[in-house]
mmCIF file of C-alpha atoms in Angstrom:
data_model
loop_
_atom_site.group_PDB
_atom_site.id
_atom_site.type_symbol
_atom_site.label_atom_id
_atom_site.label_comp_id
_atom_site.label_asym_id
_atom_site.label_seq_id
_atom_site.Cartn_x
_atom_site.Cartn_y
_atom_site.Cartn_z
ATOM 1 C CA MET H 1 -25.218 32.901 2.055
ATOM 2 C CA VAL H 2 -22.311 34.332 4.072
ATOM 3 C CA GLY H 3 -23.418 35.574 7.448
ATOM 4 C CA GLY H 4 -22.246 36.266 10.968
ATOM 5 C CA ILE H 5 -18.723 37.580 11.332
ATOM 6 C CA PHE H 6 -17.271 35.747 8.303
ATOM 7 C CA SER H 7 -16.342 38.339 5.725
ATOM 8 C CA ARG H 8 -16.618 37.457 2.068
ATOM 9 C CA ASN H 9 -12.866 37.804 1.723
ATOM 10 C CA ALA H 10 -12.236 35.407 4.603
ATOM 11 C CA VAL H 11 -14.539 32.776 3.150
ATOM 12 C CA ALA H 12 -13.015 33.229 -0.285
ATOM 13 C CA LEU H 13 -9.539 32.668 1.131
ATOM 14 C CA PHE H 14 -10.695 29.633 3.105
ATOM 15 C CA VAL H 15 -12.243 28.091 -0.009
ATOM 16 C CA ALA H 16 -9.145 28.844 -2.059
ATOM 17 C CA LEU H 17 -6.854 27.278 0.491
ATOM 18 C CA THR H 18 -8.935 24.158 1.061
ATOM 19 C CA ALA H 19 -9.651 23.697 -2.618
ATOM 20 C CA GLY H 20 -5.944 23.597 -3.336
ATOM 21 C CA THR H 21 -5.144 21.144 -0.573
ATOM 22 C CA ALA H 22 -5.020 17.983 -2.701
ATOM 23 C CA ASP H 23 -3.018 19.627 -5.466
ATOM 24 C CA ALA H 24 -0.699 21.376 -3.007
ATOM 25 C CA VAL H 25 0.549 18.200 -1.311
ATOM 26 C CA VAL H 26 4.126 17.379 -2.210
ATOM 27 C CA TYR H 27 6.285 14.584 -0.850
ATOM 28 C CA LYS H 28 9.518 14.247 1.063
ATOM 29 C CA ALA H 29 11.471 11.062 0.331
ATOM 30 C CA THR H 30 13.402 9.378 3.157
ATOM 31 C CA LEU H 31 15.987 6.689 2.509
ATOM 32 C CA LEU H 32 15.423 3.698 4.816
ATOM 33 C CA HIS H 33 18.339 1.650 3.524
ATOM 34 C CA PRO H 34 20.251 0.520 6.627
ATOM 35 C CA ALA H 35 23.795 1.670 7.218
ATOM 36 C CA GLY H 36 26.503 -0.937 7.208
ATOM 37 C CA ASN H 37 27.163 -3.908 5.015
ATOM 38 C CA TYR H 38 23.794 -4.167 3.236
ATOM 39 C CA SER H 39 23.623 -4.359 -0.541
ATOM 40 C CA ASP H 40 19.868 -4.052 -1.136
ATOM 41 C CA SER H 41 16.653 -3.181 0.683
ATOM 42 C CA ALA H 42 12.948 -2.614 -0.006
ATOM 43 C CA ALA H 43 9.954 -1.523 2.053
ATOM 44 C CA ASN H 44 6.764 -3.474 1.329
ATOM 45 C CA GLY H 45 4.206 -2.306 3.895
ATOM 46 C CA LEU H 46 3.562 -0.051 6.882
ATOM 47 C CA SER H 47 1.353 0.360 9.920
ATOM 48 C CA GLY H 48 1.227 2.845 12.796
ATOM 49 C CA GLY H 49 4.649 4.395 12.331
ATOM 50 C CA THR H 50 6.476 1.191 11.415
ATOM 51 C CA GLN H 51 7.605 0.037 7.995
ATOM 52 C CA VAL H 52 8.410 -3.531 6.945
ATOM 53 C CA GLY H 53 10.320 -5.184 4.152
ATOM 54 C CA SER H 54 13.769 -6.664 3.729
ATOM 55 C CA ALA H 55 17.454 -5.796 3.638
ATOM 56 C CA THR H 56 20.192 -7.957 2.180
ATOM 57 C CA PRO H 57 23.540 -8.352 3.944
ATOM 58 C CA ALA H 58 26.379 -8.374 1.414
ATOM 59 C CA GLY H 59 27.056 -11.903 0.223
ATOM 60 C CA ALA H 60 23.880 -13.289 1.786
ATOM 61 C CA ALA H 61 20.145 -13.578 1.062
ATOM 62 C CA GLN H 62 17.545 -11.048 2.205
ATOM 63 C CA HIS H 63 16.553 -10.633 5.859
ATOM 64 C CA ALA H 64 13.184 -9.502 7.203
ATOM 65 C CA PHE H 65 13.489 -5.873 8.336
ATOM 66 C CA LEU H 66 11.436 -3.505 10.485
ATOM 67 C CA TRP H 67 11.862 0.286 10.557
ATOM 68 C CA SER H 68 10.336 3.121 12.601
ATOM 69 C CA GLY H 69 10.673 5.998 10.177
ATOM 70 C CA THR H 70 14.438 6.274 9.685
ATOM 71 C CA ALA H 71 17.311 4.168 8.401
ATOM 72 C CA ALA H 72 18.893 4.236 11.866
ATOM 73 C CA THR H 73 15.871 2.477 13.413
ATOM 74 C CA GLY H 74 16.134 -0.563 11.138
ATOM 75 C CA ALA H 75 15.973 -3.897 12.925
ATOM 76 C CA ASP H 76 16.927 -7.257 11.428
ATOM 77 C CA LEU H 77 14.109 -9.732 12.175
ATOM 78 C CA ASN H 78 15.569 -12.760 10.412
ATOM 79 C CA PRO H 79 14.907 -15.629 12.867
ATOM 80 C CA THR H 80 18.045 -17.121 14.375
ATOM 81 C CA GLY H 81 19.311 -20.057 12.344
ATOM 82 C CA PHE H 82 17.199 -19.247 9.265
ATOM 83 C CA SER H 83 18.706 -18.815 5.812
ATOM 84 C CA TYR H 84 16.578 -15.873 4.655
ATOM 85 C CA SER H 85 13.289 -14.085 5.237
ATOM 86 C CA GLU H 86 11.144 -11.139 4.128
ATOM 87 C CA LEU H 87 8.233 -9.104 5.483
ATOM 88 C CA PHE H 88 5.319 -8.062 3.255
ATOM 89 C CA GLY H 89 2.643 -6.620 5.544
ATOM 90 C CA ALA H 90 2.060 -5.079 8.972
ATOM 91 C CA SER H 91 -0.915 -4.392 11.230
ATOM 92 C CA GLY H 92 -0.374 -3.006 14.712
ATOM 93 C CA SER H 93 2.216 -5.220 16.410
ATOM 94 C CA ASN H 94 1.893 -8.006 13.825
ATOM 95 C CA GLN H 95 4.009 -8.537 10.712
ATOM 96 C CA VAL H 96 3.813 -11.259 8.065
ATOM 97 C CA GLY H 97 6.044 -12.676 5.387
ATOM 98 C CA TYR H 98 8.062 -15.821 4.937
ATOM 99 C CA ALA H 99 11.279 -17.444 6.086
ATOM 100 C CA ASN H 100 13.375 -20.417 5.116
ATOM 101 C CA SER H 101 15.294 -22.919 7.181
ATOM 102 C CA ALA H 102 17.526 -25.726 5.967
ATOM 103 C CA SER H 103 15.060 -28.144 7.554
ATOM 104 C CA PHE H 104 12.172 -26.951 5.339
ATOM 105 C CA ALA H 105 11.238 -28.454 1.979
ATOM 106 C CA GLY H 106 10.195 -24.960 0.849
ATOM 107 C CA ASP H 107 9.650 -21.426 2.138
ATOM 108 C CA HIS H 108 7.189 -21.104 5.048
ATOM 109 C CA ALA H 109 4.756 -18.294 5.813
ATOM 110 C CA PHE H 110 5.506 -16.704 9.187
ATOM 111 C CA LEU H 111 3.898 -14.318 11.642
ATOM 112 C CA TRP H 112 6.139 -11.933 13.602
ATOM 113 C CA HIS H 113 5.394 -9.721 16.616
ATOM 114 C CA GLY H 114 8.106 -7.091 16.240
ATOM 115 C CA SER H 115 10.981 -9.399 17.136
ATOM 116 C CA LYS H 116 13.015 -12.204 15.631
ATOM 117 C CA VAL H 117 12.040 -14.405 18.579
ATOM 118 C CA GLY H 118 8.568 -15.844 19.120
ATOM 119 C CA VAL H 119 7.816 -16.080 15.394
ATOM 120 C CA VAL H 120 4.929 -18.353 14.357
ATOM 121 C CA ASP H 121 5.258 -20.837 11.496
ATOM 122 C CA LEU H 122 1.987 -20.642 9.504
ATOM 123 C CA ASN H 123 2.717 -23.347 6.929
ATOM 124 C CA PRO H 124 -0.445 -25.503 6.717
ATOM 125 C CA ALA H 125 -0.285 -29.270 7.036
ATOM 126 C CA GLY H 126 -0.152 -31.015 3.672
ATOM 127 C CA PHE H 127 1.557 -28.137 1.850
ATOM 128 C CA VAL H 128 5.206 -27.992 0.833
ATOM 129 C CA GLY H 129 5.549 -24.260 1.371
ATOM 130 C CA SER H 130 3.677 -21.004 1.830
ATOM 131 C CA TYR H 131 3.853 -17.189 1.849
ATOM 132 C CA ALA H 132 1.925 -14.640 3.925
ATOM 133 C CA TYR H 133 1.398 -11.351 2.071
ATOM 134 C CA ALA H 134 -1.100 -9.383 4.155
ATOM 135 C CA VAL H 135 -2.310 -8.940 7.721
ATOM 136 C CA SER H 136 -5.216 -7.109 9.352
ATOM 137 C CA GLY H 137 -5.755 -7.631 13.062
ATOM 138 C CA ASN H 138 -5.677 -11.400 13.612
ATOM 139 C CA ASP H 139 -6.268 -12.243 9.941
ATOM 140 C CA GLN H 140 -3.386 -13.167 7.658
ATOM 141 C CA GLY H 141 -3.651 -13.809 3.926
ATOM 142 C CA GLY H 142 -1.343 -15.484 1.455
ATOM 143 C CA GLU H 143 -0.843 -18.701 -0.431
ATOM 144 C CA ALA H 144 0.368 -22.240 0.135
ATOM 145 C CA TYR H 145 1.653 -24.628 -2.490
ATOM 146 C CA TYR H 146 1.982 -28.315 -3.141
ATOM 147 C CA THR H 147 3.829 -30.082 -5.916
ATOM 148 C CA SER H 148 1.910 -31.580 -8.840
ATOM 149 C CA GLY H 149 4.274 -33.317 -11.229
ATOM 150 C CA LEU H 150 6.964 -30.773 -12.048
ATOM 151 C CA ALA H 151 4.872 -27.735 -11.156
ATOM 152 C CA ASP H 152 3.956 -26.065 -7.866
ATOM 153 C CA LEU H 153 0.235 -25.344 -7.567
ATOM 154 C CA PHE H 154 -0.771 -22.500 -5.242
ATOM 155 C CA HIS H 155 -3.936 -22.126 -3.157
ATOM 156 C CA ALA H 156 -5.098 -18.897 -1.534
ATOM 157 C CA VAL H 157 -5.025 -19.248 2.256
ATOM 158 C CA LEU H 158 -6.507 -17.335 5.187
ATOM 159 C CA TRP H 159 -4.991 -17.764 8.654
ATOM 160 C CA HIS H 160 -5.992 -16.594 12.134
ATOM 161 C CA GLY H 161 -2.651 -16.677 13.902
ATOM 162 C CA THR H 162 -1.684 -20.338 13.670
ATOM 163 C CA ALA H 163 -0.914 -22.974 11.055
ATOM 164 C CA ALA H 164 -3.845 -25.055 12.295
ATOM 165 C CA SER H 165 -6.263 -22.178 11.623
ATOM 166 C CA ALA H 166 -5.527 -22.172 7.875
ATOM 167 C CA VAL H 167 -8.549 -21.941 5.569
ATOM 168 C CA ASP H 168 -8.035 -23.045 1.966
ATOM 169 C CA LEU H 169 -9.775 -20.386 -0.172
ATOM 170 C CA ASN H 170 -9.185 -22.064 -3.530
ATOM 171 C CA PRO H 171 -12.638 -22.260 -5.210
ATOM 172 C CA ALA H 172 -13.918 -25.684 -6.255
ATOM 173 C CA GLY H 173 -12.823 -26.521 -9.785
ATOM 174 C CA TYR H 174 -10.083 -23.882 -9.845
ATOM 175 C CA GLN H 175 -6.493 -24.898 -10.406
ATOM 176 C CA GLN H 176 -4.705 -22.092 -8.568
ATOM 177 C CA SER H 177 -5.321 -19.007 -6.454
ATOM 178 C CA SER H 178 -3.557 -16.501 -4.231
ATOM 179 C CA CYS H 179 -4.642 -14.037 -1.534
ATOM 180 C CA GLU H 180 -2.660 -10.783 -1.379
ATOM 181 C CA GLY H 181 -4.906 -8.562 0.736
ATOM 182 C CA VAL H 182 -7.082 -8.868 3.863
ATOM 183 C CA SER H 183 -9.346 -6.296 5.494
ATOM 184 C CA GLY H 184 -12.575 -6.319 7.499
ATOM 185 C CA GLY H 185 -13.226 -10.032 7.077
ATOM 186 C CA PHE H 186 -12.639 -9.928 3.300
ATOM 187 C CA GLN H 187 -9.752 -11.304 1.269
ATOM 188 C CA PHE H 188 -8.588 -10.239 -2.184
ATOM 189 C CA GLY H 189 -6.337 -11.817 -4.771
ATOM 190 C CA SER H 190 -6.775 -13.914 -7.880
ATOM 191 C CA ALA H 191 -7.822 -17.380 -9.020
ATOM 192 C CA ALA H 192 -7.557 -19.372 -12.251
ATOM 193 C CA LEU H 193 -9.515 -22.215 -13.756
ATOM 194 C CA PRO H 194 -7.489 -24.984 -15.450
ATOM 195 C CA SER H 195 -5.921 -23.714 -18.691
ATOM 196 C CA SER H 196 -7.300 -20.219 -18.036
ATOM 197 C CA ASN H 197 -5.923 -16.839 -17.041
ATOM 198 C CA PHE H 198 -6.073 -15.495 -13.521
ATOM 199 C CA HIS H 199 -9.059 -13.345 -12.551
ATOM 200 C CA ALA H 200 -9.178 -10.876 -9.665
ATOM 201 C CA THR H 201 -11.146 -12.582 -6.880
ATOM 202 C CA LEU H 202 -12.789 -11.408 -3.672
ATOM 203 C CA TRP H 203 -13.546 -13.768 -0.761
ATOM 204 C CA ASN H 204 -15.438 -13.438 2.498
ATOM 205 C CA GLY H 205 -13.699 -16.082 4.572
ATOM 206 C CA THR H 206 -14.530 -19.250 2.647
ATOM 207 C CA ALA H 207 -13.770 -20.860 -0.704
ATOM 208 C CA VAL H 208 -17.456 -20.878 -1.697
ATOM 209 C CA SER H 209 -17.701 -17.111 -1.171
ATOM 210 C CA ALA H 210 -15.323 -16.415 -4.086
ATOM 211 C CA LEU H 211 -16.498 -13.558 -6.331
ATOM 212 C CA ASP H 212 -14.940 -13.047 -9.772
ATOM 213 C CA LEU H 213 -14.059 -9.335 -10.246
ATOM 214 C CA ASN H 214 -12.532 -9.638 -13.713
ATOM 215 C CA PRO H 215 -13.887 -6.640 -15.679
ATOM 216 C CA THR H 216 -15.686 -7.104 -18.993
ATOM 217 C CA GLY H 217 -13.229 -6.927 -21.867
ATOM 218 C CA PHE H 218 -10.253 -8.006 -19.768
ATOM 219 C CA SER H 219 -8.514 -11.301 -20.474
ATOM 220 C CA THR H 220 -6.728 -11.397 -17.144
ATOM 221 C CA SER H 221 -6.603 -9.478 -13.884
ATOM 222 C CA SER H 222 -4.958 -9.779 -10.508
ATOM 223 C CA GLY H 223 -5.908 -8.478 -7.073
ATOM 224 C CA LYS H 224 -3.101 -6.992 -4.985
ATOM 225 C CA ALA H 225 -4.558 -5.176 -1.971
ATOM 226 C CA ILE H 226 -7.798 -4.402 -0.173
ATOM 227 C CA ALA H 227 -8.914 -1.720 2.279
ATOM 228 C CA SER H 228 -11.931 -0.046 3.892
ATOM 229 C CA ASN H 229 -13.536 -3.213 5.235
ATOM 230 C CA GLY H 230 -13.306 -4.896 1.876
ATOM 231 C CA SER H 231 -15.127 -2.178 -0.059
ATOM 232 C CA VAL H 232 -12.095 -0.962 -2.049
ATOM 233 C CA GLN H 233 -9.675 -3.171 -3.956
ATOM 234 C CA VAL H 234 -6.687 -2.550 -6.245
ATOM 235 C CA GLY H 235 -4.692 -4.578 -8.703
ATOM 236 C CA ASP H 236 -4.116 -4.683 -12.433
ATOM 237 C CA GLY H 237 -5.454 -6.200 -15.616
ATOM 238 C CA ILE H 238 -4.892 -6.726 -19.322
ATOM 239 C CA GLY H 239 -7.548 -6.572 -22.020
ATOM 240 C CA ALA H 240 -8.665 -5.159 -25.333
ATOM 241 C CA ALA H 241 -9.449 -1.820 -23.687
ATOM 242 C CA THR H 242 -5.830 -1.549 -22.496
ATOM 243 C CA GLY H 243 -4.285 -2.383 -25.856
ATOM 244 C CA GLY H 244 -2.969 -5.620 -24.437
ATOM 245 C CA ARG H 245 -0.922 -3.795 -21.810
ATOM 246 C CA ASP H 246 -1.111 -4.035 -18.045
ATOM 247 C CA HIS H 247 -3.166 -1.236 -16.414
ATOM 248 C CA ALA H 248 -3.668 -0.449 -12.736
ATOM 249 C CA LEU H 249 -7.268 -1.044 -11.629
ATOM 250 C CA LEU H 250 -9.465 0.103 -8.753
ATOM 251 C CA TRP H 251 -12.624 -1.798 -7.730
ATOM 252 C CA SER H 252 -15.389 -1.214 -5.208
ATOM 253 C CA GLY H 253 -16.651 -4.761 -4.775
ATOM 254 C CA THR H 254 -17.970 -5.653 -8.241
ATOM 255 C CA ALA H 255 -16.488 -6.383 -11.661
ATOM 256 C CA ALA H 256 -18.555 -3.565 -13.173
ATOM 257 C CA SER H 257 -17.069 -1.029 -10.743
ATOM 258 C CA ALA H 258 -13.529 -1.395 -12.123
ATOM 259 C CA THR H 259 -11.788 1.932 -12.821
ATOM 260 C CA ASP H 260 -8.739 2.107 -15.059
ATOM 261 C CA LEU H 261 -6.056 4.106 -13.201
ATOM 262 C CA ASN H 262 -3.466 4.124 -15.981
ATOM 263 C CA PRO H 263 -2.315 7.775 -16.255
ATOM 264 C CA ALA H 264 -2.117 9.649 -19.549
ATOM 265 C CA GLY H 265 1.289 9.189 -21.139
ATOM 266 C CA PHE H 266 1.954 5.907 -19.344
ATOM 267 C CA THR H 267 2.017 2.677 -21.353
ATOM 268 C CA THR H 268 1.657 0.326 -18.390
ATOM 269 C CA SER H 269 0.869 0.536 -14.696
ATOM 270 C CA ARG H 270 -0.099 -1.558 -11.697
ATOM 271 C CA ALA H 271 -1.563 -0.817 -8.279
ATOM 272 C CA LEU H 272 -0.044 -2.621 -5.303
ATOM 273 C CA GLY H 273 -1.440 -0.938 -2.201
ATOM 274 C CA VAL H 274 -4.492 0.952 -0.966
ATOM 275 C CA SER H 275 -5.588 2.773 2.190
ATOM 276 C CA GLY H 276 -8.179 5.485 2.688
ATOM 277 C CA ILE H 277 -8.373 7.606 -0.461
ATOM 278 C CA TYR H 278 -4.930 6.578 -1.700
ATOM 279 C CA GLN H 279 -3.722 3.896 -4.101
ATOM 280 C CA VAL H 280 -0.052 3.248 -4.893
ATOM 281 C CA GLY H 281 1.992 1.278 -7.371
ATOM 282 C CA SER H 282 4.072 2.075 -10.433
ATOM 283 C CA GLY H 283 3.895 2.826 -14.142
ATOM 284 C CA VAL H 284 6.090 3.192 -17.206
ATOM 285 C CA ASN H 285 6.158 6.432 -19.173
ATOM 286 C CA GLY H 286 8.262 6.013 -22.303
ATOM 287 C CA THR H 287 9.071 9.708 -22.582
ATOM 288 C CA LEU H 288 10.653 9.540 -19.120
ATOM 289 C CA GLY H 289 12.553 6.303 -19.773
ATOM 290 C CA ASN H 290 11.393 2.733 -20.086
ATOM 291 C CA PHE H 291 11.551 2.030 -16.376
ATOM 292 C CA PRO H 292 8.816 1.820 -13.696
ATOM 293 C CA ARG H 293 8.159 4.969 -11.684
ATOM 294 C CA ALA H 294 6.441 4.958 -8.281
ATOM 295 C CA LEU H 295 2.910 6.415 -8.447
ATOM 296 C CA VAL H 296 0.162 7.452 -6.054
ATOM 297 C CA TRP H 297 -3.483 7.940 -7.036
ATOM 298 C CA SER H 298 -6.586 9.197 -5.273
ATOM 299 C CA GLY H 299 -9.286 7.373 -7.214
ATOM 300 C CA THR H 300 -8.806 8.404 -10.855
ATOM 301 C CA ALA H 301 -6.218 8.139 -13.596
ATOM 302 C CA ALA H 302 -5.982 11.946 -13.710
ATOM 303 C CA SER H 303 -5.076 12.111 -10.004
ATOM 304 C CA ALA H 304 -1.779 10.227 -10.476
ATOM 305 C CA VAL H 305 1.317 11.771 -8.895
ATOM 306 C CA ASP H 306 4.773 10.654 -10.046
ATOM 307 C CA LEU H 307 6.672 9.920 -6.821
ATOM 308 C CA HIS H 308 9.905 9.227 -8.648
ATOM 309 C CA THR H 309 10.406 12.976 -9.097
ATOM 310 C CA TYR H 310 10.940 13.298 -5.332
ATOM 311 C CA LEU H 311 13.885 10.872 -5.243
ATOM 312 C CA THR H 312 16.454 13.628 -5.537
ATOM 313 C CA GLY H 313 18.964 14.804 -2.974
ATOM 314 C CA LEU H 314 19.338 11.316 -1.461
ATOM 315 C CA GLY H 315 22.858 10.735 -2.786
ATOM 316 C CA ILE H 316 21.757 8.107 -5.317
ATOM 317 C CA THR H 317 20.834 8.433 -8.980
ATOM 318 C CA PHE H 318 17.649 6.383 -9.219
ATOM 319 C CA LYS H 319 16.676 4.784 -12.528
ATOM 320 C CA TYR H 320 13.358 3.346 -11.427
ATOM 321 C CA SER H 321 11.119 2.997 -8.391
ATOM 322 C CA GLU H 322 7.960 1.362 -7.081
ATOM 323 C CA ALA H 323 5.488 2.145 -4.299
ATOM 324 C CA ASN H 324 4.307 -0.954 -2.437
ATOM 325 C CA GLY H 325 2.210 0.298 0.469
ATOM 326 C CA VAL H 326 0.362 3.337 1.813
ATOM 327 C CA ASP H 327 -1.435 4.280 5.027
ATOM 328 C CA SER H 328 -4.549 6.416 5.521
ATOM 329 C CA ASN H 329 -2.402 9.504 6.190
ATOM 330 C CA GLY H 330 -0.822 9.223 2.765
ATOM 331 C CA THR H 331 2.602 7.977 3.899
ATOM 332 C CA ILE H 332 4.001 5.627 1.254
ATOM 333 C CA VAL H 333 6.732 2.987 1.215
ATOM 334 C CA GLY H 334 8.557 1.218 -1.564
ATOM 335 C CA TYR H 335 11.991 1.299 -3.103
ATOM 336 C CA GLY H 336 14.181 3.018 -5.646
ATOM 337 C CA SER H 337 16.874 1.405 -7.770
ATOM 338 C CA ASP H 338 20.061 2.700 -9.361
ATOM 339 C CA GLY H 339 19.958 -0.221 -11.776
ATOM 340 C CA SER H 340 22.279 -2.350 -9.674
ATOM 341 C CA HIS H 341 20.849 -2.190 -6.176
ATOM 342 C CA ASN H 342 17.470 -1.479 -4.562
ATOM 343 C CA TYR H 343 17.036 0.956 -1.671
ATOM 344 C CA ALA H 344 14.065 1.103 0.708
ATOM 345 C CA VAL H 345 12.297 4.465 0.537
ATOM 346 C CA MET H 346 9.458 6.213 2.392
ATOM 347 C CA TRP H 347 7.526 9.142 0.918
ATOM 348 C CA THR H 348 5.790 11.479 3.393
ATOM 349 C CA PRO H 349 3.240 14.173 2.402
ATOM 350 C CA VAL H 350 4.513 17.711 3.114
ATOM 351 C CA PRO H 351 2.580 19.290 4.618
ATOM 352 C CA GLU H 352 0.387 16.498 5.870
ATOM 353 C CA PRO H 353 -3.345 16.937 5.031
ATOM 354 C CA SER H 354 -4.177 17.649 8.692
ATOM 355 C CA THR H 355 -1.603 20.448 8.677
ATOM 356 C CA TRP H 356 -3.317 22.068 5.695
ATOM 357 C CA VAL H 357 -6.602 22.092 7.574
ATOM 358 C CA MET H 358 -4.974 23.842 10.527
ATOM 359 C CA ILE H 359 -3.317 26.360 8.201
ATOM 360 C CA CYS H 360 -6.654 27.117 6.551
ATOM 361 C CA VAL H 361 -8.488 27.465 9.850
ATOM 362 C CA GLY H 362 -5.687 29.639 11.212
ATOM 363 C CA ALA H 363 -5.854 31.897 8.186
ATOM 364 C CA VAL H 364 -9.575 32.431 8.667
ATOM 365 C CA ILE H 365 -9.123 33.093 12.368
ATOM 366 C CA VAL H 366 -6.487 35.723 11.613
ATOM 367 C CA ILE H 367 -8.836 37.479 9.210
ATOM 368 C CA ARG H 368 -11.778 37.217 11.592
ATOM 369 C CA SER H 369 -10.055 38.481 14.722
ATOM 370 C CA PRO H 370 -10.188 42.267 14.160
ATOM 371 C CA ARG H 371 -13.791 42.056 12.970
ATOM 372 C CA ARG H 372 -14.805 39.973 15.989
ATOM 373 C CA LYS H 373 -13.227 42.494 18.370
ATOM 374 C CA LEU H 374 -15.073 45.359 16.684
ATOM 375 C CA LEU H 375 -18.398 43.573 16.833
ATOM 376 C CA ARG H 376 -18.001 42.707 20.487
ATOM 377 C CA SER H 377 -17.247 46.309 21.408
ATOM 378 C CA ARG H 378 -20.359 47.580 19.621
ATOM 379 C CA MET H 379 -22.751 44.783 20.382
ATOM 380 C CA ALA H 380 -21.534 43.357 23.659
ATOM 381 C CA ARG H 381 -25.022 42.163 24.576
ATOM 382 C CA ARG H 382 -25.367 39.893 21.531
ATOM 383 C CA GLU H 383 -24.632 36.189 21.593
ATOM 384 C CA PRO H 384 -21.234 35.409 20.038
ATOM 385 C CA CYS H 385 -21.452 34.390 16.386
ATOM 386 C CA ARG H 386 -20.853 30.723 15.738
ATOM 387 C CA PRO H 387 -18.397 29.609 13.063
#
């Protein structure tokens, strides 16, 4: 029932405006590629107004990079004396990735604090090399490897700020594993038994806590990111239900909860990041060209938005793109490619969801104002109506 000073027309307009909010959101793409002598760049994650990834000086290997919303704010975080580095994740003032020095036998996982100085080597004792892919507070997730014959075998690893804190998450009896997401005390990635395919796997801080999230009917799956205190996970999988093609997947803590996010018209897809109601990644739609296109979802295959369509007006003709990370406000980072070079990109919702709410409320207030004034003049002794 509509009562008080809300007119039916005002309520109808409010409902119409709010109902269209999700569909009305469009995106503005911002090129983060640093000016100067850089050949390639990519943004892999974001947190609190900062974006992280890498940029490659011409004739050299990639350098860890940190941005604050524009190309001009880019900062090279490659540690002094190191050959190359890259950032994958950010949380507050912490960033994670890997770096390589001539003195290392392999790449080492590192923890940064917004600067190229004071970096922390996370490589665990007994491992040749390592990579850190995700960070949440003082938890870092990734993988470490040792050499077995001619092959490198990887184990999922959880750190708490130091190399000595490393926890080997590889389940007993499993040959390999990797952790690519951390949130709320949970870790997400994949693990494989000997001579078997990888299965998406969820941990709660220990190897024995490993939970297999591979959906029924899937031959293989991989976990890429986790959010909401471990209750939401994204990745991809291949199975009979997908026609043997890779499909983006969304879980909520169990194998049975898996939702196929592959949009209609797309042959393949994968989800690489998640935050709040948003999931991001990429997919291939043959009618639009056989190249990946950055995508954002909000929980269903039908909700997919093709972010590649917003990569116009940036001075580059992009052939393909990918979205790697998203925050709870819907800001997305990734990269676009012209086929020869990659360019770090950020997509920002326009208007932002909070702006839509203010527009809707403002519209209702405008409609209500004359009616409220009339009511007050006639019934000054009444209590004001409450919205």
